[in-house]
Structures are given as structure tokens and as C-alpha cells.
Amino acid sequence: MSSLIRRPIVEDISTGSDSDYSNSWISWFLSSKGNEYFCEVEEDYILDRFNLTGLNTEVQSYSQALDLITDQLDEDIEDELRGSVEISARFLYGLIHARWIITSRGLAKMLEKYKKADFGRCPRVLCYSQPLLPIGLTDTPYEKAVKLYCPRCEDLYSPKSSRHGSIDGAYFGSTFPHMLFMVYPNMIPSKSTSDGKDDHHHRDRERSDKAPLGVGSVSTVAAATKAERYRPKIFGFHIHEVAKLQRWQDAVRDRQISQLEGLERGD
């Protein structure tokens, strides 16, 4: 378990002015440093208890945390208790946020942030500054920090900022980016490369022909079999077209590994 997300992030609890805090807890939370990835969850969604089903068993001081988020918490509450309620409120808002951003209105809000590249851009040169989207590797809190998904190369990256890198991935969930592109298929970026595609493949083929079968003491076969791949899912199920492509890619990789094993044995 990563130490970065062993408990909810509590830094900058005092960030923002008193006037911001008195106007709206949510607006204060969103304006705090490190929370730029989050969008505003509409109050009507939060006040509908059906949308919060099951969260009361996951959050300590659930009722008070919900009151704080909706600006209904008693102002006379002790400072020490307010601090613990504040932590619970941040955690609860994150869990609500994960549910909200896969609704039609939540997707629309996150789409606007995506268009403005609020989540950063892909560092890969051949992705040509493609905007990224936040994603969780698991929907269970306290397990994995948030990552950034590139819809062009379909790979994952860690946020540049340590503040963003310590956000729990469960606050965005494993479904969000793929649901966004199913609802807005026109936003899926083209996978085609620029001119000179064949030349790139030719040079890559030449380099691979000349490359050694291993790097240092690690064989190519061992490295290939341990390589991790990100597999897009919606509610835990593989996306059909992507899954079909990946089954073909896995079959090709397995054949290549078999050929490498033969070369390493000297067959």
C-alpha cells in the first residue's frame, strides 16, 4: 500500500480566505492548492441521498462531514472536532466526486476541463501535447494514487506535481475516461502519425534487428513477460473493441516471446 495515500490528504486545510469558506465549502475546497483536478459537484446531486448510498459505512463522522460539505454544520463545533470532520469531508467529497463525474452533467463539466488541458498534456513526443485525463487504477480508496491517461497512446503517466500525485485515485475511479469517450466519441483523438510514418517504422525495424537480446543481466524474454499493460475498463469490464485488439496484441507478443526464447536457447 502506498504511503502517499494511506490517509486523506490534510495539507492546506487553511488555504483560502474566511470569506471563501463562509460562502461555500465546495468552492473553498476547489480553490485550495492541489485540488485543481476536481470539478464542482452540484449540490442537488449531493442532497439526493440515493446518490450517496453506501458511503455512510466508509466515512467516519459521515453526517457531520455531509453537513460541512453542504454548509449546514453547526458553527459552534469545537475546533478539534472540526479538524477531524474536515478530513472526513474531503474524503467524502472525493468519493461523491467519483460517482458524479460519470453522470451526464459530471461528464460535461470534466469535458470542459479536458478541453482546457487542466489535467496536463502527454509528455510523449509523438502524442503532440495531447490533453490527459485523471484515472484511478482501482475504485477502492487508499490503494493507488491518481494517474493520467492519454487517449492517443493509451498509456498512463504520473502527475508532475507532488500535490496531484498524492490524490487518491478512487476519487476519479477506473471508469471515467472511457465513459467520457463513449459519450463523446468525437473527442477521441486520431491515432495516425505525421508524415514520415513509414520511415519511422523502417528505422525502428533496423534498430530492433541490431539490438542485443538482453540488457545487462536481464534477458529480453524476462523483461517482456514482466511488462505491465494498462487495460481500459468500464465498471470493471474490458471495453469490447479495445479488448479485441489487445487479445490480438497479446497473441502477437506471445509468438514473439516464443521466438526470443528459441534464439536465447540457440535453436
Coordinates of C-alpha atoms in Angstrom, one line a residue:
M1 CA 0.0 0.0 0.0
S2 CA 1.4 3.3 -1.0
S3 CA 2.3 5.6 1.9
L4 CA 1.2 8.6 -0.3
I5 CA -2.4 7.7 0.1
R6 CA -2.5 5.8 3.4
R7 CA -4.8 8.6 4.7
P8 CA -6.7 11.5 3.2
I9 CA -4.5 14.5 2.3
V10 CA -4.8 17.2 5.0
E11 CA -2.3 19.8 3.7
D12 CA -3.6 23.3 3.1
I13 CA -6.7 22.9 5.2
S14 CA -6.4 26.6 6.0
T15 CA -5.9 27.6 2.3
G16 CA -8.3 30.2 1.2
S17 CA -9.9 33.2 2.8
D18 CA -12.6 33.1 5.5
S19 CA -15.0 34.8 3.1
D20 CA -14.5 31.9 0.6
Y21 CA -15.1 29.4 3.4
S22 CA -18.3 31.2 4.6
N23 CA -19.7 31.4 1.1
S24 CA -19.4 27.7 0.2
W25 CA -17.3 24.8 1.4
I26 CA -17.1 23.3 -2.0
S27 CA -15.9 26.5 -3.7
W28 CA -13.2 26.8 -0.9
F29 CA -12.2 23.2 -1.5
L30 CA -11.9 23.6 -5.2
S31 CA -9.8 26.7 -4.8
S32 CA -7.4 25.0 -2.5
K33 CA -3.9 24.2 -3.9
G34 CA -3.7 20.7 -5.2
N35 CA -7.4 20.3 -5.9
E36 CA -7.3 21.5 -9.5
Y37 CA -8.3 18.1 -10.9
F38 CA -11.7 18.1 -9.1
C39 CA -14.8 19.7 -10.6
E40 CA -17.7 21.1 -8.8
V41 CA -20.3 18.5 -7.7
E42 CA -23.8 20.1 -7.9
E43 CA -25.5 20.5 -4.6
D44 CA -28.7 18.9 -5.8
Y45 CA -26.7 15.7 -6.5
I46 CA -25.2 15.7 -3.0
L47 CA -28.6 16.3 -1.3
D48 CA -30.2 13.3 -3.1
R49 CA -29.4 10.6 -0.5
F50 CA -29.8 7.9 -3.2
N51 CA -26.6 9.1 -4.9
L52 CA -24.7 8.6 -1.6
T53 CA -25.9 5.0 -0.9
G54 CA -23.3 3.0 1.0
L55 CA -20.9 5.9 1.7
N56 CA -22.0 6.2 5.3
T57 CA -20.2 2.9 6.0
E58 CA -16.9 4.2 4.5
V59 CA -16.6 7.7 6.1
Q60 CA -16.1 8.5 9.7
S61 CA -18.4 11.2 11.1
Y62 CA -20.4 10.8 7.9
S63 CA -23.4 13.0 8.9
Q64 CA -21.2 15.9 10.1
A65 CA -19.0 15.6 7.1
L66 CA -22.0 15.8 4.8
D67 CA -23.3 18.8 6.8
L68 CA -19.9 20.5 6.3
I69 CA -19.9 19.9 2.5
T70 CA -23.5 21.3 2.2
D71 CA -22.7 24.3 4.6
Q72 CA -25.1 23.1 7.3
L73 CA -22.6 22.2 10.0
D74 CA -23.1 23.9 13.4
E75 CA -20.7 26.9 13.6
D76 CA -20.2 26.3 17.4
I77 CA -18.5 23.0 16.9
E78 CA -15.2 22.6 18.7
D79 CA -12.0 23.3 16.7
E80 CA -10.5 19.9 17.4
L81 CA -13.7 18.1 16.2
R82 CA -13.9 20.4 13.2
G83 CA -10.4 19.3 12.1
S84 CA -11.4 15.6 12.1
V85 CA -14.7 16.5 10.3
E86 CA -12.8 18.5 7.7
I87 CA -10.7 15.4 6.9
S88 CA -13.8 13.2 6.6
A89 CA -15.5 15.9 4.4
R90 CA -12.6 15.9 2.0
F91 CA -12.7 12.1 1.8
L92 CA -16.5 12.0 1.4
Y93 CA -16.4 14.7 -1.3
G94 CA -13.8 12.6 -3.2
L95 CA -16.0 9.5 -3.1
I96 CA -19.0 11.6 -4.2
H97 CA -16.9 13.1 -7.0
A98 CA -16.0 9.7 -8.4
R99 CA -19.8 9.0 -8.8
W100 CA -20.7 12.4 -10.1
I101 CA -18.2 12.6 -12.9
I102 CA -19.7 9.5 -14.7
T103 CA -23.1 11.2 -14.8
S104 CA -24.2 13.2 -17.9
R105 CA -23.7 16.5 -16.1
G106 CA -20.5 15.5 -14.4
L107 CA -19.0 14.3 -17.7
A108 CA -19.9 17.6 -19.3
K109 CA -18.0 19.5 -16.6
M110 CA -15.0 17.3 -16.9
L111 CA -15.1 17.6 -20.7
E112 CA -14.6 21.4 -20.3
K113 CA -11.6 20.9 -18.1
Y114 CA -10.2 18.3 -20.6
K115 CA -10.6 20.8 -23.5
K116 CA -8.6 23.3 -21.5
A117 CA -5.9 20.7 -20.7
D118 CA -6.4 21.3 -16.9
F119 CA -5.0 17.9 -16.3
G120 CA -1.8 18.4 -18.2
R121 CA -0.6 17.1 -21.6
C122 CA 1.1 13.9 -22.6
P123 CA 4.9 14.0 -22.4
R124 CA 5.3 11.6 -25.3
V125 CA 6.7 13.5 -28.3
L126 CA 4.5 11.6 -30.9
C127 CA 1.3 12.5 -29.0
Y128 CA 1.8 16.2 -29.9
S129 CA 0.7 17.6 -26.5
Q130 CA -2.4 15.6 -26.3
P131 CA -4.5 16.6 -23.2
L132 CA -4.7 14.0 -20.4
L133 CA -7.5 12.7 -18.2
P134 CA -7.3 11.6 -14.5
I135 CA -7.9 8.0 -13.7
G136 CA -7.8 5.6 -10.8
L137 CA -6.2 2.2 -11.1
T138 CA -8.7 0.9 -8.6
D139 CA -12.1 2.1 -7.3
T140 CA -11.1 1.2 -3.7
P141 CA -9.8 4.1 -1.5
Y142 CA -6.3 4.1 -0.1
E143 CA -4.8 1.7 -2.6
K144 CA -3.4 3.6 -5.6
A145 CA -2.8 7.3 -6.3
V146 CA -4.3 9.0 -9.3
K147 CA -2.7 8.6 -12.7
L148 CA -3.2 10.5 -16.0
Y149 CA -4.5 8.7 -19.1
C150 CA -3.5 9.6 -22.6
P151 CA -6.3 8.7 -25.1
R152 CA -3.8 8.9 -28.0
C153 CA -1.0 6.5 -26.9
E154 CA -3.4 4.8 -24.4
D155 CA -0.7 4.8 -21.7
L156 CA -0.6 6.1 -18.1
Y157 CA 1.6 8.8 -16.6
S158 CA 2.2 10.2 -13.1
P159 CA 1.3 13.8 -12.4
K160 CA 4.2 16.2 -12.4
S161 CA 3.1 17.9 -9.2
S162 CA 3.5 16.0 -5.9
R163 CA 0.3 17.6 -4.7
H164 CA -1.6 16.0 -7.5
G165 CA 0.4 12.8 -7.3
S166 CA -0.8 12.2 -3.8
I167 CA -4.5 12.4 -4.6
D168 CA -6.4 9.1 -4.1
G169 CA -7.2 7.5 -7.5
A170 CA -10.6 6.3 -6.1
Y171 CA -11.7 10.0 -6.3
F172 CA -11.8 9.6 -10.1
G173 CA -12.3 5.8 -10.5
S174 CA -11.2 3.4 -13.2
T175 CA -14.2 4.1 -15.5
F176 CA -14.3 7.8 -16.0
P177 CA -12.0 8.5 -19.1
H178 CA -13.5 5.6 -21.1
M179 CA -17.1 6.6 -20.2
L180 CA -16.3 10.1 -21.4
F181 CA -15.2 8.9 -24.8
M182 CA -18.2 6.6 -25.1
V183 CA -20.5 9.6 -24.5
Y184 CA -18.4 12.0 -26.6
P185 CA -16.8 9.8 -29.3
N186 CA -15.9 12.9 -31.4
M187 CA -13.4 13.7 -28.7
I188 CA -11.3 10.6 -29.3
P189 CA -8.0 11.7 -30.8
S190 CA -6.7 10.3 -34.1
K191 CA -4.1 7.6 -33.7
S192 CA -2.5 8.4 -37.1
T193 CA 1.0 9.9 -37.0
S194 CA 2.5 12.7 -39.1
D195 CA 4.3 12.4 -42.4
G196 CA 7.2 10.0 -42.4
K197 CA 5.4 7.2 -40.7
D198 CA 6.9 4.5 -42.9
D199 CA 10.3 6.0 -42.4
H200 CA 9.9 5.8 -38.6
H201 CA 8.9 2.1 -38.8
H202 CA 11.8 1.4 -41.1
R203 CA 14.3 3.0 -38.6
D204 CA 12.7 1.2 -35.7
R205 CA 12.9 -2.1 -37.5
E206 CA 16.6 -1.5 -38.3
R207 CA 17.3 -0.7 -34.6
S208 CA 15.5 -3.8 -33.4
D209 CA 17.4 -6.0 -35.8
K210 CA 20.7 -4.7 -34.4
A211 CA 19.6 -4.7 -30.8
P212 CA 21.0 -7.3 -28.3
L213 CA 18.8 -9.9 -26.9
G214 CA 19.2 -8.6 -23.4
V215 CA 20.1 -5.6 -21.4
G216 CA 22.7 -6.2 -18.7
S217 CA 21.9 -9.3 -16.8
V218 CA 18.2 -9.2 -17.7
S219 CA 17.1 -11.2 -20.8
T220 CA 14.6 -9.8 -23.3
V221 CA 12.3 -12.7 -22.6
A222 CA 12.2 -11.9 -18.9
A223 CA 11.6 -8.2 -19.5
A224 CA 8.8 -8.9 -22.0
T225 CA 7.0 -11.3 -19.8
K226 CA 7.0 -8.9 -16.8
A227 CA 5.9 -5.9 -18.8
E228 CA 2.7 -4.3 -17.5
R229 CA -0.1 -3.1 -19.7
Y230 CA -2.9 -0.8 -18.9
R231 CA -6.3 -2.3 -19.9
P232 CA -9.2 0.2 -20.2
K233 CA -12.3 -0.9 -18.3
I234 CA -15.8 0.4 -17.6
F235 CA -17.3 -0.8 -14.3
G236 CA -14.6 -3.5 -14.3
F237 CA -15.4 -4.9 -17.7
H238 CA -13.0 -4.6 -20.6
I239 CA -14.1 -2.3 -23.4
H240 CA -15.1 -4.6 -26.3
E241 CA -13.2 -3.1 -29.2
V242 CA -10.1 -2.4 -27.1
A243 CA -10.2 -5.9 -25.6
K244 CA -10.4 -7.5 -29.0
L245 CA -7.4 -5.5 -30.2
Q246 CA -5.5 -6.4 -27.0
R247 CA -6.2 -10.1 -27.4
W248 CA -4.6 -9.9 -30.8
Q249 CA -1.7 -7.9 -29.5
D250 CA -1.2 -10.4 -26.7
A251 CA -1.1 -13.3 -29.2
V252 CA 1.5 -11.5 -31.3
R253 CA 3.6 -10.8 -28.2
D254 CA 3.4 -14.4 -27.1
R255 CA 4.6 -15.5 -30.5
Q256 CA 7.5 -13.0 -30.3
I257 CA 8.4 -14.2 -26.9
S258 CA 8.5 -17.8 -28.1
Q259 CA 10.8 -16.8 -30.9
L260 CA 13.1 -14.9 -28.5
E261 CA 13.2 -18.0 -26.2
G262 CA 14.3 -20.0 -29.2
L263 CA 17.1 -17.5 -30.0
E264 CA 18.3 -17.4 -26.4
R265 CA 18.5 -21.2 -26.3
G266 CA 20.3 -21.2 -29.6
D267 CA 17.7 -23.2 -31.5

